[in-house]
Tab-separated table of C-alpha atoms and ligand atoms in Angstrom:
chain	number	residue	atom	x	y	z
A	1	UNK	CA	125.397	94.477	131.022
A	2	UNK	CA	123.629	97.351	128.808
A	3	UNK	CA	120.790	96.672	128.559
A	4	UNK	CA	118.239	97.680	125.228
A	5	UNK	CA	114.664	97.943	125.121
A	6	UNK	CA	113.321	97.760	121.338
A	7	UNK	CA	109.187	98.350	121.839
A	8	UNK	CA	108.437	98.815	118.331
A	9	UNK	CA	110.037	96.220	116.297
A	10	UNK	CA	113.858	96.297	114.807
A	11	UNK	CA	115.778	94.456	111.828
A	12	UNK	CA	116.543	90.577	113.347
A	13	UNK	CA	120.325	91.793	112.145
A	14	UNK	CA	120.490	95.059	113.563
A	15	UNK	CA	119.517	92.881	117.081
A	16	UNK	CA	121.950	90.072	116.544
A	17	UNK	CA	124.731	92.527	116.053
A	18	UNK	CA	124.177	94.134	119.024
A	19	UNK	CA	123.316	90.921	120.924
A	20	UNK	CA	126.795	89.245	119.993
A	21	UNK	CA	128.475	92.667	120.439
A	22	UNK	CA	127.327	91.157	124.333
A	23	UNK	CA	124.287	93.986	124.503
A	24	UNK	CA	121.248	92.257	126.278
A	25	UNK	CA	118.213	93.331	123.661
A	26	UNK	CA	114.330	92.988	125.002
A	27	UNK	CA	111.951	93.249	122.158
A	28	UNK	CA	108.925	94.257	123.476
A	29	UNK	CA	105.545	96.602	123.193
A	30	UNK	CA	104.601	98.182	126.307
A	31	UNK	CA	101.126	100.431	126.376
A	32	UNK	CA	101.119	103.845	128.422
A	33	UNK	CA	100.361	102.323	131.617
A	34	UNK	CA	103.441	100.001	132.065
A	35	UNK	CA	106.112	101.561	129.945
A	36	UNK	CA	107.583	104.123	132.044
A	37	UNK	CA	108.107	101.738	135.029
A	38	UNK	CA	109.740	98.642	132.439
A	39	UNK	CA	111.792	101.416	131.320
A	40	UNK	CA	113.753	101.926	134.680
A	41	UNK	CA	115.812	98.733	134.171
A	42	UNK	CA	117.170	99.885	130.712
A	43	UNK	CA	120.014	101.687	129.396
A	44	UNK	CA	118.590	102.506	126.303
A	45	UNK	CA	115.077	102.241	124.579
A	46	UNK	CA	114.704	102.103	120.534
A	47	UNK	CA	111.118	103.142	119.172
A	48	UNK	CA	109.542	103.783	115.574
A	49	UNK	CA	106.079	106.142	115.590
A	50	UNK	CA	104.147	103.911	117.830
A	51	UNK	CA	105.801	104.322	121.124
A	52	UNK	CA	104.748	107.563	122.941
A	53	UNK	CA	107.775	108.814	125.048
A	54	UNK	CA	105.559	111.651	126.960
A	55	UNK	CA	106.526	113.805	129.697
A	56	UNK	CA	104.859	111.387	132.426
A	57	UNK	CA	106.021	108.163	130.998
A	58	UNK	CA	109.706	109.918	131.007
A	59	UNK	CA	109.223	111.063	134.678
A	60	UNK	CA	108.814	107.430	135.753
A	61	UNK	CA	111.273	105.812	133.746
A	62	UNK	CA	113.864	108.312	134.686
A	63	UNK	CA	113.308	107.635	138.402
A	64	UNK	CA	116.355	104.860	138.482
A	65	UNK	CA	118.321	107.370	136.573
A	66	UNK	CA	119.537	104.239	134.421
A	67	UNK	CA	117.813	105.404	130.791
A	68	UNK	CA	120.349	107.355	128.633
A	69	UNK	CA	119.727	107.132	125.234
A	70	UNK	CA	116.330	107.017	123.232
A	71	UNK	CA	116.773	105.954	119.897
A	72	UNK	CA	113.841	106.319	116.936
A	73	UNK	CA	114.757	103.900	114.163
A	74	UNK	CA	112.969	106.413	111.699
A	75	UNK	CA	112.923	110.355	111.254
A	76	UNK	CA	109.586	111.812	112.871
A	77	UNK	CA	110.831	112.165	116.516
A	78	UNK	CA	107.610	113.778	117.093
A	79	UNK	CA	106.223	110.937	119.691
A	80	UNK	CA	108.614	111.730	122.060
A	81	UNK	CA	109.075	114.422	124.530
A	82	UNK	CA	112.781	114.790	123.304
A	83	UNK	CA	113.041	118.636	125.050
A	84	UNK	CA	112.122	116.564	128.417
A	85	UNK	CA	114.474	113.449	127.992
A	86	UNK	CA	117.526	115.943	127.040
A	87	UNK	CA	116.960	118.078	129.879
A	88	UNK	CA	117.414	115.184	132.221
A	89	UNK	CA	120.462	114.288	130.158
A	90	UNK	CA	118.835	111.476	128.113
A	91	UNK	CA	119.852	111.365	124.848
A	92	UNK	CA	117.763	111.776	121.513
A	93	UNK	CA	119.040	110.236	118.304
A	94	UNK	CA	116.893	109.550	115.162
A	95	UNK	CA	117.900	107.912	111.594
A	96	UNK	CA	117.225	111.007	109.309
A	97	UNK	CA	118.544	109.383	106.052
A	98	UNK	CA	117.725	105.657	106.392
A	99	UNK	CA	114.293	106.067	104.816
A	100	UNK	CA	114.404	108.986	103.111
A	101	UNK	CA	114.205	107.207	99.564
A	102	UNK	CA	111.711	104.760	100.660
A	103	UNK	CA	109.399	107.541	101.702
A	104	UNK	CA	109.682	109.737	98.321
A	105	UNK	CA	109.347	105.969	96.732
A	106	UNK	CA	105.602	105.928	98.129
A	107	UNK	CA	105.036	109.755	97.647
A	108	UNK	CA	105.792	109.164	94.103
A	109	UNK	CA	103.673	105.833	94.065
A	110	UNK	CA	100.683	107.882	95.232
A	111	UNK	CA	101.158	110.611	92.242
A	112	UNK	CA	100.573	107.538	89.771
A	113	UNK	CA	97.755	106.001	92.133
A	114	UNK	CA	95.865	109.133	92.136
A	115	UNK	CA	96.280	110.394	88.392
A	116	UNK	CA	94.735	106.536	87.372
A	117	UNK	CA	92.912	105.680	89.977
A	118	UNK	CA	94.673	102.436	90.321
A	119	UNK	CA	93.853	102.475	94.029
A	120	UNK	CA	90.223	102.166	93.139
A	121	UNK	CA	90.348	100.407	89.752
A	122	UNK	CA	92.179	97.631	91.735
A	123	UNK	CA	89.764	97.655	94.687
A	124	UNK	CA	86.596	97.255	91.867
A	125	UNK	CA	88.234	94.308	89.656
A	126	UNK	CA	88.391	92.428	93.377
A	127	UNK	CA	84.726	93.050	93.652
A	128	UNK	CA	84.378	91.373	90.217
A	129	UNK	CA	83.837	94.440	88.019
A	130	UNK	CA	85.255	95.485	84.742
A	131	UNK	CA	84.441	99.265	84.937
A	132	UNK	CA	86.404	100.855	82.001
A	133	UNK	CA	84.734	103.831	81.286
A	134	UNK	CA	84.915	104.859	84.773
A	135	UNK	CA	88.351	105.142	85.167
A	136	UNK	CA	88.781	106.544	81.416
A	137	UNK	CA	89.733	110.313	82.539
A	138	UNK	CA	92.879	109.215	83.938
A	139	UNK	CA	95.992	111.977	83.353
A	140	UNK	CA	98.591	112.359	82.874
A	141	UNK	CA	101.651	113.586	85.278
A	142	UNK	CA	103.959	114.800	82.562
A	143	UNK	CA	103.417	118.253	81.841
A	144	UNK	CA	101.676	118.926	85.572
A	145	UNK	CA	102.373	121.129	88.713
A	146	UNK	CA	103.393	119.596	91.036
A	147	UNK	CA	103.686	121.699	94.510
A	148	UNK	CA	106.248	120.426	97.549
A	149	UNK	CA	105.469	121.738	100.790
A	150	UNK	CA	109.241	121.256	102.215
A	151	UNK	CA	112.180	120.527	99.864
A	152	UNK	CA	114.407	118.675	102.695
A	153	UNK	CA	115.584	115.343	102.150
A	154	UNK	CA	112.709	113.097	101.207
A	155	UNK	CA	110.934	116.176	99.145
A	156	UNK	CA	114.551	116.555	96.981
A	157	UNK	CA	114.035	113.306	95.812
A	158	UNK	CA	110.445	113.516	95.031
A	159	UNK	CA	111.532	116.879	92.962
A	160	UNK	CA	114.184	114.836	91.437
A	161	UNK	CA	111.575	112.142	89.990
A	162	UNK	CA	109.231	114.188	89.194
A	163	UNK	CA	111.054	115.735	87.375
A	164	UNK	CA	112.619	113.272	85.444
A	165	UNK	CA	108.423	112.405	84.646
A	166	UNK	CA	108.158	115.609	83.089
A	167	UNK	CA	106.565	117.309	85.848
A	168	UNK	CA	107.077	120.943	86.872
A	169	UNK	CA	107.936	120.734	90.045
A	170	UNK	CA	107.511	123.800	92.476
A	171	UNK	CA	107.863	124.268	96.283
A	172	UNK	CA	108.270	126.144	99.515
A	173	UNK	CA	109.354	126.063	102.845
A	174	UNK	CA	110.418	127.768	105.937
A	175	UNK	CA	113.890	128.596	104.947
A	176	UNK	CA	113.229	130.194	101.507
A	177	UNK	CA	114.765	129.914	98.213
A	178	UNK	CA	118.473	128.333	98.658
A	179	UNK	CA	120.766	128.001	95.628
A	180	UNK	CA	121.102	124.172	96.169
A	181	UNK	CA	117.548	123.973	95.671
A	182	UNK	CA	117.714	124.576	91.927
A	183	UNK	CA	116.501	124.055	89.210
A	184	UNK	CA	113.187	123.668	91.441
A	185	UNK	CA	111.196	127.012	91.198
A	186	UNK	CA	110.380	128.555	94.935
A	187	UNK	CA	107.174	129.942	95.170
A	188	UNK	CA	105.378	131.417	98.316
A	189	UNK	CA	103.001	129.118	100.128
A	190	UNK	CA	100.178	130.801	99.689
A	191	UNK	CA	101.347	130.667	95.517
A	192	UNK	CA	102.217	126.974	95.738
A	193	UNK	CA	98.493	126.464	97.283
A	194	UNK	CA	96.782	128.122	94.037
A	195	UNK	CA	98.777	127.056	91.060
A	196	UNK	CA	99.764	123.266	91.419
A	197	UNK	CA	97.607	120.332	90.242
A	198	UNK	CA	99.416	117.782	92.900
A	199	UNK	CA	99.979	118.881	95.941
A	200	UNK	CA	102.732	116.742	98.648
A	201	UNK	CA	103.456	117.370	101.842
A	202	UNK	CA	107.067	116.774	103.555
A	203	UNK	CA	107.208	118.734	106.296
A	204	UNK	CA	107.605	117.731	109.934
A	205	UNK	CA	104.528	118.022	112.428
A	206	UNK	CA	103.716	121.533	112.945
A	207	UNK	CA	101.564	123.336	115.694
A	208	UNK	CA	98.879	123.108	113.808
A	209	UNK	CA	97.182	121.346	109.773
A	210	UNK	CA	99.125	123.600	107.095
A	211	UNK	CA	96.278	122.626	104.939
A	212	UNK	CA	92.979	123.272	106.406
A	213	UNK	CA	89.146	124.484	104.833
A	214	UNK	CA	90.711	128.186	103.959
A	215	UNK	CA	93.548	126.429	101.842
A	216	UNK	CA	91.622	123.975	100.193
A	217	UNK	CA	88.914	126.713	98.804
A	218	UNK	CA	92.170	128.592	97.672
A	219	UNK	CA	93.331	125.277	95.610
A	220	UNK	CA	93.061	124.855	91.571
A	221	UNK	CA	89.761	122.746	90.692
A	222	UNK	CA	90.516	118.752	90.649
A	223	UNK	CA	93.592	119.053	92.585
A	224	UNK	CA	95.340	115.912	93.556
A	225	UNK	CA	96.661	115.400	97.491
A	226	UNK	CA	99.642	113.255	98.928
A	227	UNK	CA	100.724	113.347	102.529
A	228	UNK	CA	103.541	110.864	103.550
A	229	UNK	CA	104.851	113.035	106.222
A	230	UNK	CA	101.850	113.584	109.201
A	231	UNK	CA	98.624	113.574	109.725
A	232	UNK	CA	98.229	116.655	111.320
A	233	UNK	CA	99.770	118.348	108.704
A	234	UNK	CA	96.294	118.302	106.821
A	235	UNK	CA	92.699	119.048	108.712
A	236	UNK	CA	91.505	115.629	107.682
A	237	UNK	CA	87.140	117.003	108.165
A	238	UNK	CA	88.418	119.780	105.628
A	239	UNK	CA	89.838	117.456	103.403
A	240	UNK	CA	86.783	115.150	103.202
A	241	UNK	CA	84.648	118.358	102.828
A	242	UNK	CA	86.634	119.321	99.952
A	243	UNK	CA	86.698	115.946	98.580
A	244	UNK	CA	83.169	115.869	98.728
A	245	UNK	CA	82.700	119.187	97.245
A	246	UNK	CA	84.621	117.977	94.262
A	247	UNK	CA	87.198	121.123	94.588
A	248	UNK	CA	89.908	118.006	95.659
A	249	UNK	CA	89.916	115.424	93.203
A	250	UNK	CA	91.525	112.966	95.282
A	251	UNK	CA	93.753	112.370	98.423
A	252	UNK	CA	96.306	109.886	99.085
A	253	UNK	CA	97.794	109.239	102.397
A	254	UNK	CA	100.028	107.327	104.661
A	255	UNK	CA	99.622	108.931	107.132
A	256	UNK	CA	96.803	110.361	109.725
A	257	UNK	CA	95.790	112.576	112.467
A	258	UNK	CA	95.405	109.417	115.134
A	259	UNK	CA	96.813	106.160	113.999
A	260	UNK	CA	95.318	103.821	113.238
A	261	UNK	CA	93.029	105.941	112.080
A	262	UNK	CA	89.136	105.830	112.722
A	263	UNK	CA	88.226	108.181	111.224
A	264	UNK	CA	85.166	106.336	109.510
A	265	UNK	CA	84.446	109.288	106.406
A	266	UNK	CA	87.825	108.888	105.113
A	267	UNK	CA	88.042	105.296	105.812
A	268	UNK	CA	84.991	104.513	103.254
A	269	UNK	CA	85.740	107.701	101.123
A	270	UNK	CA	85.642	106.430	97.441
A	271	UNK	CA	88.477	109.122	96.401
A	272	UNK	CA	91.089	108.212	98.819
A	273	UNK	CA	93.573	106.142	98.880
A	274	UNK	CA	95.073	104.776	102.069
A	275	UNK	CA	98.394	103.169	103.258
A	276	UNK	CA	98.822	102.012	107.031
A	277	UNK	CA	101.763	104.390	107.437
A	278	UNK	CA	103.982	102.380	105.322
A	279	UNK	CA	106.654	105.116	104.060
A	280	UNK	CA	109.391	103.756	105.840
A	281	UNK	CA	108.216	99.636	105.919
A	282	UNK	CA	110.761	98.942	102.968
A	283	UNK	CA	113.465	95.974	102.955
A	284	UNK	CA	115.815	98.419	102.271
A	285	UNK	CA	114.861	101.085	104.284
A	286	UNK	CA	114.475	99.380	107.762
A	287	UNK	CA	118.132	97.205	106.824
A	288	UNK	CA	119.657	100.721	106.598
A	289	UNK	CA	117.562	102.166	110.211
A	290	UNK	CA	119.405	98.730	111.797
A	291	UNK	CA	122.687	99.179	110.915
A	292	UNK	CA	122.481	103.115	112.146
A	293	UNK	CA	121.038	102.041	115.481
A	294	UNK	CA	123.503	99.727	115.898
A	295	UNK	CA	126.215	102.262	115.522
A	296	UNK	CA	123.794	104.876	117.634
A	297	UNK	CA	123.927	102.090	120.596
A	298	UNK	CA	127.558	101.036	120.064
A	299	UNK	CA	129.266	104.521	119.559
A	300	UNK	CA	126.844	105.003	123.177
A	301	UNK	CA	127.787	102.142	124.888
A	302	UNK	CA	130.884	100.989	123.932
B	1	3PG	C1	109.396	108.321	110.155
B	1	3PG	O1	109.186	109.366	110.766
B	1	3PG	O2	110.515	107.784	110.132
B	1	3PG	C2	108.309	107.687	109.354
B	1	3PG	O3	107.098	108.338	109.529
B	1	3PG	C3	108.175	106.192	109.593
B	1	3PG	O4	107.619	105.889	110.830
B	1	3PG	P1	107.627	104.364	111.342
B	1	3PG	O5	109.049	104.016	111.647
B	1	3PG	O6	106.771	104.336	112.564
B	1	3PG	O7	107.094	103.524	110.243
């Protein structure tokens, strides 16, 4: 019998399906220690971000030579040694379209946040306050720059929406200006960094933050930050040192350099707003991740 390891949690339809397609499915979270060794007496293992597939934990479970097939329910296959499993013939499959609305959903959510302070107005009526003229120099988004580091999936559709709220929308990325990219204006990095008045990130993890002290000093007054995609993208001590500097209006992200985070400044920062890496937790969304692993597993094993 195959048999599946899910360690990060899966749809309850996406494992029925596979459980009366006669697949044996194991849901459960093993740390660092113990995972490699559980993962000897499975076919296949299905993770979201919190799983670490490292090099080690990959040289133990591949000692039975039963694993095959890694799956991520998600996009970010950045927590696993993939160039490792596939050179020992283990497959490495991800779900890059499941979420992709989902995650420009909160990206977008995060543009309104920020430009009226609803995280904060919302946190301060809880407290039992009724501070109007604090939050009275909310803006507007129509009308604003808004700069997209990476115009792949989940960045179109942020464009798109933005858009459509009477932004300007700008970007860049690695692979330059493409026709298909239009109407969205393609402006270098370094351009994007000093002209826009929201800046979102949706890139993959890179070697190193895109956005550290030297980019934020290069950034228009009051500018407004969203990262959805990874922590690392962003040099989180610059950030707060900007924030606190007043040269960044305000941050929101999802996601973090370690998570959960503890990073205690940006945890109690009043100008942040903060999500428990959330982008892809949508009904929708993790329905959609389910029925592509259980294609993934069946296509695999059938
Ligand atoms: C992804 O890469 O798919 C997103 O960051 C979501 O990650 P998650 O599945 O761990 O929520």
């Amino acid at each position: 019998m195959i048999r599946i390891l899910v360690t990060d949690g899966m749809e309850k339809s996406a494992v029925s399906a596979l459980r009366q397609r006669g697949y044996e499915v194991t849901e459960q979270f093993y740390g660092p220690d113990e995972l490699g060794k559980q993962l000897q007496d499975f076919d296949a293992v299905v993770v979201r971000s919190a799983t670490k597939l490292t090099q080690p934990i990959l040289e133990t479970a591949l000692e039975t030579g039963r694993l095959k097939l890694i799956v991520r329910g998600g996009v970010g296959i950045d927590n696993i040694d993939s160039g490792y499993a596939r050179a020992h013939g283990v497959e490495v499959r991800n779900t890059p379209n499941a979420s992709s609305a989902s995650v420009a959903g909160l990206a977008v959510g995060f543009l309104f946040s920020l430009s009226r302070s609803l995280y904060d107005a919302n946190k301060t009526m809880h407290e039992g306050k009724w501070e109007k003229k604090k939050y009275a120099k909310g803006i507007e988004l129509a009308g604003k720059t808004l700069g997209l580091i990476g115009l792949g999936r989940i960045g179109k559709i942020v464009a798109q929406t933005a858009s459509a709220l009477g932004m300007k929308v700008q970007y860049t990325n690695k692979t330059g200006h493409k026709p298909e990219n239009e109407p969205f204006r393609y402006v270098s990095f370094d351009e994007l960094i000093r002209t826009s008045d929201f800046i979102s990130l949706h890139m993959p993890k890179a070697d190193g933050p895109l956005l550290g002290k030297a980019q934020f000093d290069a950034m228009k007054d009051g500018v407004m930050i969203v990262n959805t995609a990874r922590g690392a993208l962003i040099d989180e001590g610059a950030l707060l040192d900007a924030l606190d500097a007043g040269k960044v209006a305000s941050a929101a992200l999802d996601v973090f350099t370690e998570e959960p985070t503890k990073n205690e400044r940006l945890i109690a920062h009043p100008n942040v707003c903060l999500t428990p890496h959330i982008g892809a937790s949508t009904v929708e969304a993790q329905e959609r991740i389910g029925e592509e692993i259980v294609s993934i597993l069946t296509g695999k094993f059938n």
